[in-house]
Amino acid sequence: MKEDVQPKKRKLIEYANGPSLQEINGTVEVPKGKGFWRTLLAYSGPGALVAVGYMDPGNWSTSITGGQNFGYLLMSIILISSLIAMLLQNMAAKLGIVTQMDLAQAIRARTSKSLGIVLWIMTELAIMATDIAEVIGAAIALYLLFGIPLVIDVFITVFDVLLLLLLTRIGFRKIEAIVVALIMVILFVFAYQVALSNPDWLGVLKGLVPSAGTIAAHPTVNGMTPLSGALGIIGATVMPHNLYLHSAISQTRKIDHDDEAQVAQSVRFSQWDSNIQLSVAFVVNSLLLIMGVAVFKSGAVKDPSFFGLYQALSDTSVLSNGILIAVAKSGALSVLFAVALLASGQNSTITGTLTGQVIMEGYIHMRMPLWARRLVTRLISVIPVLVCVWMTRNLPPVAEHEALNDLMNNSQVFLAFALPFSMLPLLLMTDSKAEMGKRFKNSTWVKVCGWVSVIGLTFLNMLNLPDAFAGFVSPSMENEAHIGAYVAIVLIMLLLAWCLYDMYKGNQELIASGMARDELIASGQSTAEMVKQERAAETAEDKRNKEEKR
């Protein structure tokens, strides 16, 4: 008699040490022997999910405010940030495709377990900080569109987990299509508004050329200097979670990893996809800055928050163009702005949740259902937003709006902590012949540009920390905040030294063990077998650690 086999009941939290995002890893078929455009279409999608992080609500505020305060001066900062982003994202995609490990898995495989836990906590905080901006953006969009009280709007954002549940059932390719569609909505809205405003295109082109005034400490306009505006744009542009995400979702295409030609093709088209999508993100951020210059009369908008921008788009007294004024009377400009803001928040929901799963599995080998993970992180993220709304409920509207805007901007401080710990290991591993093989390791010019970018971004983020810390306290405690920031910088440097030492030691052990990629290929061992060996070694290490604790 045949026994009934009961399906294995899945636990809420499970051990995970397999392929990155296992449910979607290698699930998207790609054509073989087809033309450039058809192949590119098959690889298009992951770049869009990554580009979302470069046009989230945090970018909106910095770009629009920077444009209103300093005209087209900061256009060059958006361009430089976008080029650096392309460089780093290409490295992340290449790492995932060649090593078959995402960034978190690769770092964990080369460092100690204790450091892995520290880096996991730090990256989780950075993701939650990003989530705060998404909560604020989505809640404000709901308030502007439907007039629902802000407190209720904040709670409504928790239920975007239901959207995520739906998306997990329709397939990864459809998720990519939805994200692209939402990006097109954002692009259309701002292209339409900028086209109506008839900006000074010669001034735009001049702004793309860097100048000394771009990073000057004066003049101060509405509490912002060109330097602080530039740091704000840079801080809102390059975010650590995008590097983790790209190294994971670049593995969704189904290829034969033992065929070096297929691996090379996958790297090539993934980079094409990334560069195209990030170019769209550059256009969107440029349109935001241009809108800040051309749509509004200089200095006319005193409320820099999303509330103020929404109201300004329907207030004909602050608009600078006759056509804009005519359209604004219909309310179309402000409604389109709110729709784009809501689309931006929902896009970030999808990517933030996937990234959270990547770092949890990679660093601490734990897996949760996506809906459960989203629910936990979103509930934590809404707490500071609810506290801010509650504490400012009796203040004038402008003060409440500024408080939410400050919370959104200051929450990004954790990104400055986490960014070096994703950029530097990424650069070290993609520079390594032992990790990548001779064919796929970074070329000389990529290595030079990479190191200049990583050191420059790390320095600028650290430079901005004292002011970021001061944003959390009252003016009377500014000195104490600066001291705290300098202590934090020292701790970051020490932790970074620990990370670099572990990474160097791990790379030396890889070389000594004879497991370098080129040696494996020469011996006839497949790269898939190499990855299995590394994961088996990690599993054995985890078992030994558990036995020692017992």
PDB file of N, CA and C in Angstrom, residues 451-510:
ATOM      1  N   TRP A 451      38.854  52.966  -7.524  1.00  0.00           N
ATOM      2  CA  TRP A 451      39.485  53.408  -6.283  1.00  0.00           C
ATOM      3  C   TRP A 451      39.274  54.903  -6.047  1.00  0.00           C
ATOM      4  N   VAL A 452      39.372  55.703  -7.113  1.00  0.00           N
ATOM      5  CA  VAL A 452      39.124  57.142  -6.970  1.00  0.00           C
ATOM      6  C   VAL A 452      37.685  57.384  -6.498  1.00  0.00           C
ATOM      7  N   SER A 453      36.732  56.654  -7.089  1.00  0.00           N
ATOM      8  CA  SER A 453      35.321  56.814  -6.730  1.00  0.00           C
ATOM      9  C   SER A 453      35.051  56.380  -5.302  1.00  0.00           C
ATOM     10  N   VAL A 454      35.586  55.218  -4.923  1.00  0.00           N
ATOM     11  CA  VAL A 454      35.313  54.677  -3.592  1.00  0.00           C
ATOM     12  C   VAL A 454      35.929  55.570  -2.512  1.00  0.00           C
ATOM     13  N   ILE A 455      37.178  55.964  -2.699  1.00  0.00           N
ATOM     14  CA  ILE A 455      37.833  56.827  -1.708  1.00  0.00           C
ATOM     15  C   ILE A 455      37.128  58.185  -1.647  1.00  0.00           C
ATOM     16  N   GLY A 456      36.789  58.738  -2.821  1.00  0.00           N
ATOM     17  CA  GLY A 456      36.112  60.030  -2.855  1.00  0.00           C
ATOM     18  C   GLY A 456      34.753  59.993  -2.180  1.00  0.00           C
ATOM     19  N   LEU A 457      33.946  58.975  -2.479  1.00  0.00           N
ATOM     20  CA  LEU A 457      32.615  58.866  -1.876  1.00  0.00           C
ATOM     21  C   LEU A 457      32.698  58.648  -0.366  1.00  0.00           C
ATOM     22  N   THR A 458      33.638  57.800   0.052  1.00  0.00           N
ATOM     23  CA  THR A 458      33.807  57.549   1.488  1.00  0.00           C
ATOM     24  C   THR A 458      34.194  58.835   2.207  1.00  0.00           C
ATOM     25  N   PHE A 459      35.135  59.598   1.629  1.00  0.00           N
ATOM     26  CA  PHE A 459      35.565  60.861   2.239  1.00  0.00           C
ATOM     27  C   PHE A 459      34.409  61.846   2.340  1.00  0.00           C
ATOM     28  N   LEU A 460      33.635  61.999   1.257  1.00  0.00           N
ATOM     29  CA  LEU A 460      32.535  62.961   1.253  1.00  0.00           C
ATOM     30  C   LEU A 460      31.439  62.564   2.235  1.00  0.00           C
ATOM     31  N   ASN A 461      31.167  61.264   2.337  1.00  0.00           N
ATOM     32  CA  ASN A 461      30.163  60.815   3.302  1.00  0.00           C
ATOM     33  C   ASN A 461      30.616  61.071   4.729  1.00  0.00           C
ATOM     34  N   MET A 462      31.899  60.824   5.006  1.00  0.00           N
ATOM     35  CA  MET A 462      32.421  61.104   6.341  1.00  0.00           C
ATOM     36  C   MET A 462      32.421  62.608   6.625  1.00  0.00           C
ATOM     37  N   LEU A 463      32.729  63.412   5.594  1.00  0.00           N
ATOM     38  CA  LEU A 463      32.729  64.867   5.735  1.00  0.00           C
ATOM     39  C   LEU A 463      31.349  65.385   6.116  1.00  0.00           C
ATOM     40  N   ASN A 464      30.316  64.725   5.629  1.00  0.00           N
ATOM     41  CA  ASN A 464      28.938  65.168   5.880  1.00  0.00           C
ATOM     42  C   ASN A 464      28.378  64.661   7.206  1.00  0.00           C
ATOM     43  N   LEU A 465      29.067  63.712   7.857  1.00  0.00           N
ATOM     44  CA  LEU A 465      28.534  63.123   9.091  1.00  0.00           C
ATOM     45  C   LEU A 465      28.316  64.135  10.219  1.00  0.00           C
ATOM     46  N   PRO A 466      29.265  65.059  10.495  1.00  0.00           N
ATOM     47  CA  PRO A 466      29.016  66.014  11.587  1.00  0.00           C
ATOM     48  C   PRO A 466      27.721  66.799  11.415  1.00  0.00           C
ATOM     49  N   ASP A 467      27.465  67.296  10.212  1.00  0.00           N
ATOM     50  CA  ASP A 467      26.217  68.030   9.984  1.00  0.00           C
ATOM     51  C   ASP A 467      25.005  67.110  10.075  1.00  0.00           C
ATOM     52  N   ALA A 468      25.179  65.858   9.634  1.00  0.00           N
ATOM     53  CA  ALA A 468      24.067  64.900   9.719  1.00  0.00           C
ATOM     54  C   ALA A 468      23.727  64.606  11.171  1.00  0.00           C
ATOM     55  N   PHE A 469      24.736  64.440  12.009  1.00  0.00           N
ATOM     56  CA  PHE A 469      24.508  64.216  13.437  1.00  0.00           C
ATOM     57  C   PHE A 469      23.837  65.432  14.069  1.00  0.00           C
ATOM     58  N   ALA A 470      24.294  66.625  13.673  1.00  0.00           N
ATOM     59  CA  ALA A 470      23.719  67.851  14.246  1.00  0.00           C
ATOM     60  C   ALA A 470      22.243  67.980  13.897  1.00  0.00           C
ATOM     61  N   GLY A 471      21.829  67.385  12.774  1.00  0.00           N
ATOM     62  CA  GLY A 471      20.429  67.448  12.372  1.00  0.00           C
ATOM     63  C   GLY A 471      19.491  66.702  13.298  1.00  0.00           C
ATOM     64  N   PHE A 472      20.050  65.814  14.142  1.00  0.00           N
ATOM     65  CA  PHE A 472      19.216  65.043  15.062  1.00  0.00           C
ATOM     66  C   PHE A 472      18.973  65.762  16.389  1.00  0.00           C
ATOM     67  N   VAL A 473      19.717  66.834  16.665  1.00  0.00           N
ATOM     68  CA  VAL A 473      19.642  67.471  17.978  1.00  0.00           C
ATOM     69  C   VAL A 473      19.311  68.954  17.832  1.00  0.00           C
ATOM     70  N   SER A 474      19.083  69.604  18.971  1.00  0.00           N
ATOM     71  CA  SER A 474      18.805  71.045  18.970  1.00  0.00           C
ATOM     72  C   SER A 474      20.098  71.819  18.736  1.00  0.00           C
ATOM     73  N   PRO A 475      20.002  73.070  18.285  1.00  0.00           N
ATOM     74  CA  PRO A 475      21.208  73.874  18.015  1.00  0.00           C
ATOM     75  C   PRO A 475      22.130  73.999  19.222  1.00  0.00           C
ATOM     76  N   SER A 476      21.580  73.982  20.433  1.00  0.00           N
ATOM     77  CA  SER A 476      22.410  74.130  21.633  1.00  0.00           C
ATOM     78  C   SER A 476      23.328  72.927  21.859  1.00  0.00           C
ATOM     79  N   MET A 477      23.033  71.795  21.229  1.00  0.00           N
ATOM     80  CA  MET A 477      23.843  70.580  21.410  1.00  0.00           C
ATOM     81  C   MET A 477      24.659  70.257  20.162  1.00  0.00           C
ATOM     82  N   GLU A 478      24.878  71.250  19.321  1.00  0.00           N
ATOM     83  CA  GLU A 478      25.576  71.008  18.069  1.00  0.00           C
ATOM     84  C   GLU A 478      27.009  70.537  18.286  1.00  0.00           C
ATOM     85  N   ASN A 479      27.722  71.131  19.274  1.00  0.00           N
ATOM     86  CA  ASN A 479      29.111  70.725  19.541  1.00  0.00           C
ATOM     87  C   ASN A 479      29.184  69.265  19.967  1.00  0.00           C
ATOM     88  N   GLU A 480      28.264  68.845  20.843  1.00  0.00           N
ATOM     89  CA  GLU A 480      28.237  67.453  21.293  1.00  0.00           C
ATOM     90  C   GLU A 480      27.956  66.507  20.125  1.00  0.00           C
ATOM     91  N   ALA A 481      27.075  66.960  19.216  1.00  0.00           N
ATOM     92  CA  ALA A 481      26.761  66.140  18.042  1.00  0.00           C
ATOM     93  C   ALA A 481      27.986  65.972  17.157  1.00  0.00           C
ATOM     94  N   HIS A 482      28.763  67.034  16.992  1.00  0.00           N
ATOM     95  CA  HIS A 482      29.971  66.952  16.171  1.00  0.00           C
ATOM     96  C   HIS A 482      30.994  66.008  16.792  1.00  0.00           C
ATOM     97  N   ILE A 483      31.131  66.071  18.130  1.00  0.00           N
ATOM     98  CA  ILE A 483      32.058  65.148  18.816  1.00  0.00           C
ATOM     99  C   ILE A 483      31.616  63.705  18.594  1.00  0.00           C
ATOM    100  N   GLY A 484      30.302  63.464  18.721  1.00  0.00           N
ATOM    101  CA  GLY A 484      29.770  62.119  18.470  1.00  0.00           C
ATOM    102  C   GLY A 484      30.043  61.650  17.050  1.00  0.00           C
ATOM    103  N   ALA A 485      29.962  62.574  16.101  1.00  0.00           N
ATOM    104  CA  ALA A 485      30.224  62.224  14.696  1.00  0.00           C
ATOM    105  C   ALA A 485      31.685  61.833  14.497  1.00  0.00           C
ATOM    106  N   TYR A 486      32.607  62.564  15.132  1.00  0.00           N
ATOM    107  CA  TYR A 486      34.027  62.245  14.987  1.00  0.00           C
ATOM    108  C   TYR A 486      34.363  60.902  15.637  1.00  0.00           C
ATOM    109  N   VAL A 487      33.717  60.603  16.754  1.00  0.00           N
ATOM    110  CA  VAL A 487      33.892  59.281  17.377  1.00  0.00           C
ATOM    111  C   VAL A 487      33.378  58.194  16.436  1.00  0.00           C
ATOM    112  N   ALA A 488      32.227  58.446  15.810  1.00  0.00           N
ATOM    113  CA  ALA A 488      31.652  57.475  14.866  1.00  0.00           C
ATOM    114  C   ALA A 488      32.583  57.260  13.678  1.00  0.00           C
ATOM    115  N   ILE A 489      33.214  58.334  13.193  1.00  0.00           N
ATOM    116  CA  ILE A 489      34.138  58.209  12.061  1.00  0.00           C
ATOM    117  C   ILE A 489      35.330  57.329  12.423  1.00  0.00           C
ATOM    118  N   VAL A 490      35.866  57.517  13.649  1.00  0.00           N
ATOM    119  CA  VAL A 490      36.990  56.687  14.105  1.00  0.00           C
ATOM    120  C   VAL A 490      36.569  55.218  14.172  1.00  0.00           C
ATOM    121  N   LEU A 491      35.367  54.953  14.709  1.00  0.00           N
ATOM    122  CA  LEU A 491      34.873  53.573  14.806  1.00  0.00           C
ATOM    123  C   LEU A 491      34.680  52.965  13.421  1.00  0.00           C
ATOM    124  N   ILE A 492      34.194  53.765  12.480  1.00  0.00           N
ATOM    125  CA  ILE A 492      34.020  53.281  11.111  1.00  0.00           C
ATOM    126  C   ILE A 492      35.362  52.899  10.508  1.00  0.00           C
ATOM    127  N   MET A 493      36.365  53.732  10.728  1.00  0.00           N
ATOM    128  CA  MET A 493      37.700  53.453  10.179  1.00  0.00           C
ATOM    129  C   MET A 493      38.283  52.166  10.772  1.00  0.00           C
ATOM    130  N   LEU A 494      38.083  51.966  12.093  1.00  0.00           N
ATOM    131  CA  LEU A 494      38.586  50.748  12.742  1.00  0.00           C
ATOM    132  C   LEU A 494      37.865  49.507  12.209  1.00  0.00           C
ATOM    133  N   LEU A 495      36.550  49.627  12.076  1.00  0.00           N
ATOM    134  CA  LEU A 495      35.768  48.507  11.556  1.00  0.00           C
ATOM    135  C   LEU A 495      36.137  48.228  10.101  1.00  0.00           C
ATOM    136  N   LEU A 496      36.407  49.283   9.368  1.00  0.00           N
ATOM    137  CA  LEU A 496      36.812  49.140   7.970  1.00  0.00           C
ATOM    138  C   LEU A 496      38.167  48.424   7.868  1.00  0.00           C
ATOM    139  N   ALA A 497      39.071  48.766   8.795  1.00  0.00           N
ATOM    140  CA  ALA A 497      40.373  48.100   8.817  1.00  0.00           C
ATOM    141  C   ALA A 497      40.195  46.602   9.098  1.00  0.00           C
ATOM    142  N   TRP A 498      39.286  46.258  10.013  1.00  0.00           N
ATOM    143  CA  TRP A 498      38.985  44.857  10.316  1.00  0.00           C
ATOM    144  C   TRP A 498      38.458  44.152   9.068  1.00  0.00           C
ATOM    145  N   CYS A 499      37.547  44.802   8.382  1.00  0.00           N
ATOM    146  CA  CYS A 499      36.950  44.229   7.168  1.00  0.00           C
ATOM    147  C   CYS A 499      38.013  44.007   6.089  1.00  0.00           C
ATOM    148  N   LEU A 500      38.862  44.999   5.877  1.00  0.00           N
ATOM    149  CA  LEU A 500      39.889  44.888   4.846  1.00  0.00           C
ATOM    150  C   LEU A 500      40.898  43.795   5.186  1.00  0.00           C
ATOM    151  N   TYR A 501      41.241  43.671   6.476  1.00  0.00           N
ATOM    152  CA  TYR A 501      42.171  42.623   6.895  1.00  0.00           C
ATOM    153  C   TYR A 501      41.580  41.240   6.632  1.00  0.00           C
ATOM    154  N   ASP A 502      40.321  41.066   7.005  1.00  0.00           N
ATOM    155  CA  ASP A 502      39.656  39.776   6.773  1.00  0.00           C
ATOM    156  C   ASP A 502      39.551  39.468   5.283  1.00  0.00           C
ATOM    157  N   MET A 503      39.233  40.496   4.490  1.00  0.00           N
ATOM    158  CA  MET A 503      39.120  40.289   3.046  1.00  0.00           C
ATOM    159  C   MET A 503      40.468  39.883   2.446  1.00  0.00           C
ATOM    160  N   TYR A 504      41.532  40.542   2.874  1.00  0.00           N
ATOM    161  CA  TYR A 504      42.869  40.219   2.364  1.00  0.00           C
ATOM    162  C   TYR A 504      43.259  38.800   2.765  1.00  0.00           C
ATOM    163  N   LYS A 505      43.012  38.463   4.017  1.00  0.00           N
ATOM    164  CA  LYS A 505      43.346  37.119   4.504  1.00  0.00           C
ATOM    165  C   LYS A 505      42.545  36.060   3.754  1.00  0.00           C
ATOM    166  N   GLY A 506      41.266  36.324   3.512  1.00  0.00           N
ATOM    167  CA  GLY A 506      40.429  35.374   2.785  1.00  0.00           C
ATOM    168  C   GLY A 506      40.905  35.174   1.357  1.00  0.00           C
ATOM    169  N   ASN A 507      41.343  36.252   0.721  1.00  0.00           N
ATOM    170  CA  ASN A 507      41.844  36.148  -0.650  1.00  0.00           C
ATOM    171  C   ASN A 507      43.144  35.349  -0.703  1.00  0.00           C
ATOM    172  N   GLN A 508      44.019  35.550   0.293  1.00  0.00           N
ATOM    173  CA  GLN A 508      45.274  34.799   0.353  1.00  0.00           C
ATOM    174  C   GLN A 508      45.014  33.316   0.568  1.00  0.00           C
ATOM    175  N   GLU A 509      44.025  33.001   1.406  1.00  0.00           N
ATOM    176  CA  GLU A 509      43.668  31.593   1.648  1.00  0.00           C
ATOM    177  C   GLU A 509      43.107  30.966   0.377  1.00  0.00           C
ATOM    178  N   LEU A 510      42.350  31.753  -0.398  1.00  0.00           N
ATOM    179  CA  LEU A 510      41.794  31.250  -1.655  1.00  0.00           C
ATOM    180  C   LEU A 510      42.913  30.889  -2.623  1.00  0.00           C
TER     181      LEU A 510
END
